[in-house]
Short mmCIF file of C-alpha atoms in Angstrom, two decimals:
data_model
loop_
_atom_site.label_atom_id
_atom_site.label_comp_id
_atom_site.label_asym_id
_atom_site.label_seq_id
_atom_site.Cartn_x
_atom_site.Cartn_y
_atom_site.Cartn_z
CA MET M 15 0.87 22.76 13.30
CA GLY M 16 3.59 25.18 12.53
CA ALA M 17 5.89 23.58 15.05
CA LEU M 18 5.03 20.18 13.74
CA LEU M 19 5.82 21.20 10.13
CA ALA M 20 9.08 22.63 11.05
CA GLY M 21 10.09 19.27 13.21
CA ILE M 22 9.04 17.41 9.77
CA ALA M 23 11.17 19.74 7.63
CA VAL M 24 14.11 19.03 9.94
CA SER M 25 13.48 15.56 10.15
CA SER M 26 13.42 15.38 6.55
CA VAL M 27 17.08 16.60 6.24
CA ILE M 28 18.10 14.14 8.94
CA PHE M 29 16.39 11.09 7.87
CA PRO M 30 17.57 8.90 5.19
CA SER M 31 15.84 9.12 1.74
CA ALA M 32 12.94 7.04 1.06
CA ALA M 33 14.41 5.79 -2.03
CA TYR M 34 17.57 3.99 -1.78
CA ALA M 35 19.24 3.08 -4.97
CA GLY M 36 20.58 -0.63 -4.92
CA HIS M 37 18.93 -1.41 -1.99
CA GLN M 38 17.11 -4.85 -1.87
CA TYR M 39 13.95 -3.84 0.02
CA GLY M 40 11.93 -6.81 0.77
CA GLY M 41 14.77 -9.23 0.44
CA GLY M 42 16.43 -7.99 3.61
CA ASP M 43 19.67 -6.58 4.94
CA CYS M 44 18.22 -3.51 6.53
CA TRP M 45 20.36 -4.52 9.67
CA GLN M 46 23.67 -4.49 7.62
CA TYR M 47 25.96 -1.76 7.00
CA GLY M 48 25.89 0.13 3.54
CA THR M 49 22.37 1.19 3.94
CA PRO M 50 20.86 3.67 6.59
CA LEU M 51 17.69 1.69 6.62
CA THR M 52 16.20 -0.29 9.55
CA CYS M 53 13.01 -0.91 7.77
CA ARG M 54 10.82 -0.51 10.80
CA VAL M 55 11.49 2.18 13.43
CA SER M 56 10.58 -0.11 16.15
CA TRP M 57 13.32 -2.73 15.27
CA ALA M 58 15.51 -3.12 18.13
CA SER M 59 18.81 -4.38 17.65
CA GLY M 60 21.03 -5.91 20.36
CA ASP M 61 17.81 -7.67 21.90
CA HIS M 62 17.67 -10.46 19.91
CA HIS M 63 16.65 -8.28 17.06
CA HIS M 64 12.90 -8.38 17.63
CA VAL M 65 10.32 -6.33 15.95
CA TYR M 66 6.86 -5.94 17.77
CA LEU M 67 3.65 -5.10 15.70
CA ARG M 68 0.48 -3.90 17.16
CA VAL M 69 -2.48 -4.20 15.05
CA ILE M 70 -5.24 -1.86 15.66
CA ASN M 71 -8.77 -2.54 14.66
CA GLN M 72 -10.53 0.14 12.45
CA LEU M 73 -12.39 -1.97 10.25
CA SER M 74 -15.84 -1.86 11.78
CA ASN M 75 -16.46 -5.46 10.73
CA SER M 76 -15.76 -8.53 13.19
CA THR M 77 -15.06 -11.02 10.37
CA LEU M 78 -12.40 -9.16 8.81
CA TRP M 79 -10.99 -8.20 12.22
CA ASN M 80 -11.23 -11.91 13.24
CA ALA M 81 -9.09 -12.62 9.90
CA ALA M 82 -6.68 -10.12 10.87
CA VAL M 83 -6.07 -11.49 14.36
CA THR M 84 -5.75 -14.81 13.18
CA GLY M 85 -3.03 -13.49 10.61
CA CYS M 86 -1.15 -11.54 13.33
CA SER M 87 -1.19 -14.75 15.49
CA HIS M 88 0.15 -16.84 12.69
CA TRP M 89 3.06 -14.47 12.42
CA ASN M 90 3.56 -14.31 16.14
CA GLY M 91 3.55 -17.98 16.37
CA SER M 92 6.27 -18.51 13.59
CA PRO M 93 10.06 -18.64 13.91
CA GLY M 94 11.95 -15.28 13.31
CA PRO M 95 12.05 -11.98 14.82
CA GLN M 96 8.91 -11.00 14.53
CA TYR M 97 5.96 -10.53 17.21
CA CYS M 98 2.49 -9.31 16.53
CA HIS M 99 -0.30 -8.49 19.17
CA THR M 100 -3.46 -6.79 19.55
CA THR M 101 -2.46 -5.29 22.91
CA PRO M 102 0.24 -2.74 23.68
CA TYR M 103 3.86 -4.22 24.00
CA THR M 104 7.09 -2.46 25.11
CA ASN M 105 8.62 -1.11 21.73
CA ASP M 106 5.78 -1.70 19.41
CA SER M 107 4.76 -0.09 16.10
CA TRP M 108 1.30 0.41 14.90
CA VAL M 109 -0.54 -1.56 11.90
CA TYR M 110 -3.76 -0.13 11.60
CA PHE M 111 -6.28 -2.39 9.69
CA LYS M 112 -8.84 -0.12 7.96
CA ARG M 113 -11.69 -0.55 5.45
CA ASN M 114 -11.84 0.68 1.95
CA ASP M 115 -14.94 -0.72 0.18
CA GLN M 116 -14.10 1.04 -3.14
CA ILE M 117 -11.40 -1.76 -3.47
CA GLY M 118 -12.90 -4.64 -5.64
CA ALA M 119 -12.80 -7.81 -3.52
CA PRO M 120 -11.02 -10.22 -2.89
CA ASN M 121 -8.07 -7.82 -1.97
CA GLY M 122 -6.30 -5.99 0.19
CA VAL M 123 -3.40 -3.03 0.03
CA THR M 124 -0.57 -2.19 2.50
CA TYR M 125 0.45 1.45 2.87
CA ASN M 126 3.60 1.94 4.67
CA CYS M 127 4.34 5.56 6.30
CA ASN M 128 7.90 6.86 7.53
CA VAL M 129 8.23 9.35 10.29
CA ASN M 130 7.98 12.20 8.03
CA GLY M 131 4.47 10.96 7.25
CA TYR M 132 5.33 9.83 3.88
CA CYS M 133 3.12 6.98 2.77
CA SER M 134 3.48 4.71 -0.27
CA ASP M 135 3.70 1.42 -2.02
CA VAL M 136 5.53 -1.52 -0.01
CA ILE M 137 7.93 -1.42 -2.45
CA GLN M 138 9.37 2.06 -1.51
CA ALA M 139 12.39 1.62 0.77
CA MET M 140 11.61 3.42 4.07
CA ASN M 141 12.08 3.10 7.73
CA ILE M 142 8.26 2.26 8.43
CA TYR M 143 6.77 4.46 11.38
CA TRP M 144 3.14 3.20 11.00
CA THR M 145 1.20 0.90 8.53
CA GLU M 146 -2.18 1.03 7.10
CA ILE M 147 -3.98 -2.07 5.74
CA TYR M 148 -6.99 -1.53 3.68
CA GLU M 149 -9.58 -3.94 2.92
CA PRO M 150 -12.93 -4.02 1.46
CA LYS M 151 -15.91 -5.27 3.21
CA ASP M 152 -16.64 -7.58 0.34
CA ASN M 153 -13.71 -9.71 1.47
CA THR M 154 -15.90 -11.30 3.71
CA ASN M 155 -17.67 -12.96 0.34
CA TYR M 156 -14.47 -14.98 -0.01
CA ALA M 157 -13.87 -16.77 3.31
CA SER M 158 -11.08 -19.19 2.21
CA VAL M 159 -8.70 -16.08 1.56
CA LEU M 160 -9.53 -13.72 4.63
CA VAL M 161 -6.74 -15.08 6.80
CA PRO M 162 -4.23 -15.18 3.58
CA ILE M 163 -4.99 -11.50 2.64
CA ALA M 164 -4.55 -10.23 6.07
CA ALA M 165 -1.41 -12.26 6.94
CA HIS M 166 0.20 -11.48 3.47
CA GLU M 167 -0.34 -7.74 4.27
CA LEU M 168 1.03 -7.99 7.68
CA GLY M 169 4.26 -9.29 5.85
CA HIS M 170 4.38 -6.09 4.05
CA ALA M 171 3.95 -4.27 7.34
CA LEU M 172 7.14 -6.07 8.52
CA ALA M 173 8.91 -4.76 5.17
CA LEU M 174 8.61 -8.03 2.88
CA ALA M 175 8.15 -7.57 -0.63
CA HIS M 176 6.01 -9.99 -3.02
CA HIS M 177 7.89 -13.28 -3.73
CA GLY M 178 7.46 -15.50 -6.64
CA ALA M 179 5.27 -15.35 -9.71
CA PRO M 180 1.65 -14.45 -8.81
CA GLY M 181 -0.42 -17.15 -8.28
CA SER M 182 2.42 -19.70 -7.72
CA ASN M 183 1.69 -19.77 -3.90
CA VAL M 184 5.46 -20.37 -3.16
CA ALA M 185 5.05 -18.33 -0.20
CA LEU M 186 2.58 -16.24 1.94
CA MET M 187 4.07 -13.34 0.31
CA THR M 188 3.20 -14.53 -3.15
CA GLN M 189 0.35 -12.08 -4.87
CA GLY M 190 -2.66 -14.14 -4.71
CA THR M 191 -1.50 -16.40 -2.09
CA THR M 192 -3.91 -18.91 -0.11
CA ARG M 193 -1.53 -19.72 2.48
CA THR M 194 -2.32 -18.74 6.01
CA TYR M 195 1.09 -18.78 7.68
CA PRO M 196 4.47 -17.75 6.76
CA ASN M 197 6.83 -20.34 5.46
CA SER M 198 10.57 -21.02 5.31
CA ILE M 199 11.02 -18.29 2.39
CA ASP M 200 9.04 -15.42 4.15
CA ILE M 201 10.84 -16.21 7.34
CA GLY M 202 14.38 -16.74 5.89
CA PRO M 203 17.44 -18.74 6.75
CA GLN M 204 19.53 -18.94 9.53
CA PRO M 205 22.13 -17.11 9.80
CA PRO M 206 20.13 -14.27 8.29
CA CYS M 207 20.68 -13.27 4.95
CA SER M 208 22.47 -16.42 4.14
CA GLY M 209 19.80 -17.57 1.52
CA ALA M 210 19.42 -16.63 -2.01
CA SER M 211 19.20 -13.19 -3.05
CA GLY M 212 15.47 -11.71 -2.84
CA ALA M 213 14.50 -14.65 -0.65
CA SER M 214 15.86 -13.63 2.69
CA GLY M 215 12.69 -13.29 4.56
CA VAL M 216 11.99 -11.40 7.43
CA ARG M 217 15.07 -12.69 9.49
CA CYS M 218 17.36 -11.24 7.02
CA ILE M 219 15.73 -7.57 7.38
CA TYR M 220 15.98 -7.30 11.13
CA ASN M 221 18.99 -9.78 11.60
CA GLY M 222 16.62 -12.26 13.60
CA THR M 223 18.47 -14.60 15.32
CA LEU M 224 15.73 -16.72 16.67
CA MET R 30 4.98 18.62 23.95
CA SER R 31 4.58 15.73 21.29
CA LEU R 32 5.69 18.01 18.39
CA LEU R 33 9.05 18.74 20.40
CA PHE R 34 9.38 15.30 20.66
CA ILE R 35 8.98 14.69 17.01
CA LEU R 36 11.87 16.90 16.53
CA GLY R 37 13.80 15.68 19.30
CA ALA R 38 13.31 12.03 18.19
CA GLY R 39 14.12 12.92 14.53
CA MET R 40 17.51 14.56 15.66
CA LEU R 41 18.29 11.52 18.00
CA VAL R 42 17.56 8.97 15.16
CA GLY R 43 19.46 11.06 12.72
CA VAL R 44 22.51 10.80 15.02
CA THR R 45 22.16 7.01 15.38
CA VAL R 46 21.92 6.90 11.60
CA THR R 47 25.24 8.84 11.48
CA LEU R 48 26.94 6.58 13.96
CA ALA R 49 25.57 3.21 12.07
CA GLN R 50 27.74 4.16 9.26
CA THR R 51 31.05 3.71 11.33
CA GLY R 52 29.88 1.47 14.21
CA SER R 53 27.39 -0.66 15.30
CA LYS R 54 24.05 -0.33 13.62
CA THR R 55 21.21 0.44 16.22
CA TRP R 56 18.05 2.32 16.06
CA LEU R 57 15.80 3.92 18.62
CA ASN R 58 12.26 3.92 18.39
CA PRO R 59 11.17 7.54 18.47
CA ASP R 60 7.87 6.39 20.20
CA VAL R 61 9.60 4.73 23.18
CA GLY R 62 8.20 6.45 26.39
CA ARG R 63 5.24 8.02 24.66
CA SER R 64 1.74 7.78 25.46
CA ASP R 65 -0.66 6.10 23.08
CA ALA R 66 -2.56 9.24 22.77
CA ASP R 67 0.61 11.18 22.00
CA ARG R 68 1.35 8.46 19.34
CA ALA R 69 -2.08 8.91 17.87
CA MET R 70 -1.83 12.57 17.78
CA THR R 71 1.46 12.51 15.70
CA ILE R 72 -0.06 10.12 13.39
CA ALA R 73 -3.08 12.15 12.91
CA GLN R 74 -1.30 15.42 12.33
CA LEU R 75 0.71 13.95 9.63
CA LYS R 76 -2.08 12.64 7.98
CA ASP R 77 -4.14 15.89 8.24
CA ARG R 78 -1.07 17.55 6.55
CA ASN R 79 -1.08 14.87 3.58
CA ALA R 80 -4.82 15.41 3.20
CA LYS R 81 -4.36 19.42 3.38
CA TRP R 82 -1.90 18.92 0.60
CA VAL R 83 -4.06 17.07 -1.58
CA GLU R 84 -6.83 19.62 -1.09
CA ASP R 85 -4.45 22.57 -2.02
CA PHE R 86 -3.14 20.20 -5.10
CA VAL R 87 -6.86 20.26 -6.37
CA SER R 88 -7.83 23.75 -5.49
CA SER R 89 -4.99 25.11 -7.34
CA GLY R 90 -5.60 23.26 -10.43
CA ARG R 91 -2.18 21.43 -10.53
CA ASP R 92 -2.04 18.82 -13.46
CA PRO R 93 -1.83 15.25 -11.70
CA ARG R 94 0.29 14.12 -14.87
CA GLN R 95 2.97 16.18 -13.63
CA LEU R 96 3.49 13.83 -10.77
CA PRO R 97 5.42 10.65 -10.81
CA VAL R 98 3.01 7.55 -10.98
CA VAL R 99 3.57 5.25 -7.98
CA GLN R 100 1.60 1.92 -7.90
CA LEU R 101 0.37 0.61 -4.91
CA GLU R 102 0.85 -3.31 -5.00
CA THR R 103 -2.17 -5.37 -3.87
CA TRP R 104 -2.81 -8.84 -2.82
CA SER R 105 -4.80 -9.42 -6.12
CA THR R 106 -3.29 -9.21 -9.49
CA GLY R 107 -7.06 -9.19 -10.66
CA ALA R 108 -8.37 -10.66 -13.77
CA SER R 109 -6.16 -12.97 -15.35
CA SER R 110 -7.60 -13.95 -18.76
CA VAL R 111 -9.74 -12.41 -21.40
CA ALA R 112 -12.70 -14.81 -20.45
CA ASP R 113 -11.89 -13.65 -16.66
CA ALA R 114 -12.35 -9.98 -17.72
CA ARG R 115 -15.21 -10.73 -19.67
CA SER R 116 -17.30 -12.55 -16.88
CA GLN R 117 -16.30 -9.88 -14.44
CA SER R 118 -17.49 -7.00 -16.56
CA THR R 119 -21.05 -6.06 -16.72
CA VAL R 120 -20.13 -2.89 -19.14
CA VAL R 121 -18.03 -2.56 -21.61
CA VAL R 122 -17.66 0.88 -23.33
CA SER R 123 -15.22 3.44 -24.90
CA GLY R 124 -15.31 7.14 -23.96
CA THR R 125 -13.30 10.25 -23.13
CA VAL R 126 -12.47 11.25 -19.73
CA LEU R 127 -13.73 14.80 -19.36
CA SER R 128 -12.67 15.61 -15.93
CA THR R 129 -11.25 13.94 -12.68
CA THR R 130 -11.76 15.00 -9.06
CA TYR R 131 -9.83 13.76 -5.92
CA THR R 132 -11.33 13.69 -2.46
CA ALA R 133 -8.76 13.66 0.23
CA ASP R 134 -9.56 11.65 3.37
CA PRO R 135 -6.96 11.78 6.25
CA ASN R 136 -8.56 8.35 7.38
CA ASN R 137 -8.41 6.70 4.21
CA LEU R 138 -6.76 6.44 1.03
CA THR R 139 -7.64 9.48 -1.49
CA GLU R 140 -10.62 8.69 -3.77
CA SER R 141 -10.56 9.85 -7.69
CA VAL R 142 -13.71 10.26 -9.45
CA ALA R 143 -13.57 10.55 -13.51
CA THR R 144 -16.50 11.84 -15.57
CA VAL R 145 -16.29 9.93 -18.99
CA ARG R 146 -18.41 10.82 -21.81
CA MET R 147 -19.53 7.80 -23.72
CA ASN R 148 -18.29 7.23 -27.39
CA GLY R 149 -19.64 3.97 -27.98
CA ILE R 150 -21.27 0.64 -26.00
CA GLY R 151 -20.03 -2.53 -26.37
CA ARG R 152 -22.31 -4.18 -23.59
CA GLY R 153 -24.63 -2.68 -21.39
CA ALA R 154 -26.94 0.46 -21.32
CA LEU R 155 -25.60 3.55 -20.10
CA PRO R 156 -26.30 7.34 -20.13
CA GLU R 157 -24.29 9.96 -22.07
CA THR R 158 -21.84 10.47 -19.26
CA ILE R 159 -20.83 8.28 -16.32
CA GLN R 160 -18.59 8.26 -13.17
CA VAL R 161 -15.93 6.13 -12.48
CA ASP R 162 -14.58 5.78 -9.02
CA GLN R 163 -11.02 4.71 -8.24
CA VAL R 164 -8.77 4.60 -5.60
CA GLY R 165 -5.78 6.75 -5.60
CA GLY R 166 -4.86 10.14 -6.56
CA PRO R 167 -2.29 13.05 -5.51
CA ALA R 168 -0.23 12.25 -2.57
CA TRP R 169 2.13 14.18 -0.42
CA SER R 170 5.83 12.92 -0.80
CA PRO R 171 9.05 14.74 0.42
CA THR R 172 9.74 15.16 -3.35
CA GLY R 173 6.81 17.12 -4.14
CA GLY R 174 4.21 14.55 -4.13
CA GLU R 175 3.07 11.50 -6.55
CA LEU R 176 0.29 10.24 -8.36
CA GLN R 177 -0.70 6.89 -6.33
CA GLU R 178 -2.69 4.25 -8.18
CA LEU R 179 -3.73 0.75 -7.40
CA GLN R 180 -1.51 -1.74 -9.33
CA GLY R 181 -4.23 -3.20 -11.42
CA ASP R 182 -6.16 -0.11 -11.55
CA PRO R 183 -4.49 2.83 -13.40
CA LEU R 184 -5.98 6.24 -12.71
CA LEU R 185 -8.05 7.75 -15.60
CA LEU R 186 -6.87 11.22 -16.34
CA PRO R 187 -8.32 13.98 -18.15
CA ALA R 188 -8.59 13.88 -22.16
CA GLN R 189 -7.81 10.16 -22.25
CA ASP R 190 -9.82 8.15 -24.64
CA VAL R 191 -10.18 4.59 -23.43
CA VAL R 192 -12.09 1.20 -23.31
CA LEU R 193 -13.30 0.36 -20.27
CA LEU R 194 -14.56 -2.95 -18.37
CA LEU R 195 -16.67 -1.89 -15.64
CA VAL R 196 -18.86 -3.09 -12.84
CA PRO R 197 -21.32 -1.04 -10.50
CA ALA R 198 -19.56 0.47 -7.88
CA SER R 199 -22.27 -0.20 -5.43
CA SER R 200 -26.05 -1.32 -5.62
CA SER R 201 -27.05 2.04 -4.44
CA SER R 202 -25.03 4.38 -6.69
CA ASP R 203 -25.07 5.34 -10.45
CA SER R 204 -21.17 5.00 -10.32
CA TYR R 205 -19.09 2.49 -11.79
CA ARG R 206 -15.56 1.12 -11.01
CA THR R 207 -13.14 -0.93 -13.15
CA VAL R 208 -12.56 -4.53 -13.45
CA TYR R 209 -9.47 -5.04 -11.45
CA GLY R 210 -6.14 -5.70 -13.32
CA ALA R 211 -8.13 -5.59 -16.86
CA GLY R 212 -10.42 -2.93 -16.91
CA VAL R 213 -8.68 0.05 -18.48
CA TYR R 214 -7.46 0.25 -22.18
CA TRP R 215 -5.80 3.50 -23.73
CA ILE R 216 -6.89 4.29 -27.39
CA THR R 217 -3.91 5.42 -29.25
CA GLY R 218 -3.27 5.97 -32.72
CA SER R 219 -2.09 2.70 -33.48
CA GLY R 220 -5.06 0.92 -31.40
CA LEU R 221 -5.53 -0.20 -27.94
CA ARG R 222 -2.77 -0.38 -25.30
CA ALA R 223 -3.01 -2.21 -21.94
CA PRO R 224 -1.08 -1.44 -18.93
CA GLU R 225 2.03 -3.25 -18.61
CA SER R 226 0.36 -5.21 -15.71
CA ASN R 227 -2.32 -6.45 -17.85
CA PRO R 228 -1.68 -10.33 -17.87
CA PHE R 229 -2.96 -10.51 -21.58
CA ALA R 230 -2.06 -7.29 -22.94
CA SER R 231 -0.55 -8.91 -25.85
CA GLU R 232 -4.10 -10.11 -26.86
CA VAL R 233 -5.51 -6.55 -26.80
CA ASN R 234 -2.72 -4.26 -27.88
CA GLY R 235 -3.29 -2.82 -31.35
CA LEU R 236 -6.90 -3.69 -31.52
CA SER R 237 -9.35 -1.29 -32.82
CA VAL R 238 -12.34 -0.56 -30.46
CA GLU R 239 -14.67 -2.60 -32.44
CA ALA R 240 -12.39 -5.48 -32.07
CA ALA R 241 -12.02 -4.96 -28.45
CA PHE R 242 -15.82 -4.86 -28.32
CA ALA R 243 -15.95 -8.25 -29.92
CA LEU R 244 -13.49 -9.72 -27.71
CA PHE R 245 -14.76 -8.86 -24.56
CA ASP R 246 -18.49 -9.52 -25.69
#
């Protein structure tokens, strides 16, 4: 444990600060010069700039898990640099789906963690090492938003922030969304980061050329 | 072995970051080539460290008010109107937070339990003191910790005078939780004050406790 903490201490010096003033976290640009962030440590530049997520089931509930898998497949099948699997994939990083029944339903919360083990809100700029997505069991009483919640939270795992007024449903990353797929706002335009500020999507974060 | 890898990977990535400032920006996944078991162990060790930090925070009697508050954004913004909050709540009370405890769990979010003494009841029947369960609490950070709470559910802290809209935490316990997004109001010298995230704060701010009871009845 001592060696681990020593490693963490050294890493804390080497790694960029979690908070980065002026950085448009969630709006994209993690690949560009001027920021030390890449937003997800498993991002691989130079290889069509892909980012691979592996979702891991710690929900102990098949209904919640099925929705998580569907949300994952919707990201996976959409344009952009992101891939999402339930099985191991080279250069993947992990997203745990977990239960917290103390959260009032319907709801979900994403907890992003960096390589130092600092876990916090999705708006905290960091290089995400792993993600924990928490949902209450009572979400199963709200069948129509099961997939929207899972897919929305996976967007946070990709480093996307909220977009639009709550309830406006303009994108998957809108709070309270009922969308089940990411749309052009969530994915972003080509070339990456050529859209309006704050609406650059996952392509902009990872310089996605697909 | 995995511990050494963390250190090694950290140094490697650190070098990469440095290079990125002058050259092509690249990133190497510190987990490349590692087994799933090693990766899981690294994460588990970090989470154990975080839980231990919370336990130490509690046992040392540190004041959570000294920590910067970080809100964890959620899919839902919770109750969106007075009518919404009214319909969701089964109990409306005023009270004083006597104490809070925090339970760390390396495999879940920290749990906060506040003991609240009843000063008045607007709706419902409650004992003299109740427990209010909330998600969140002190959390490890590289800058000395932070107080994490869900966006729509500000953590209750000792000595606060509050009006609470509550629902039973579960059918099998005597604990309560707040109505999400609209369950906590602080009592101040100038009346009630709602959290900034409350969508109908302007309708509540400045009200007396009695007026709030009437509003949510």
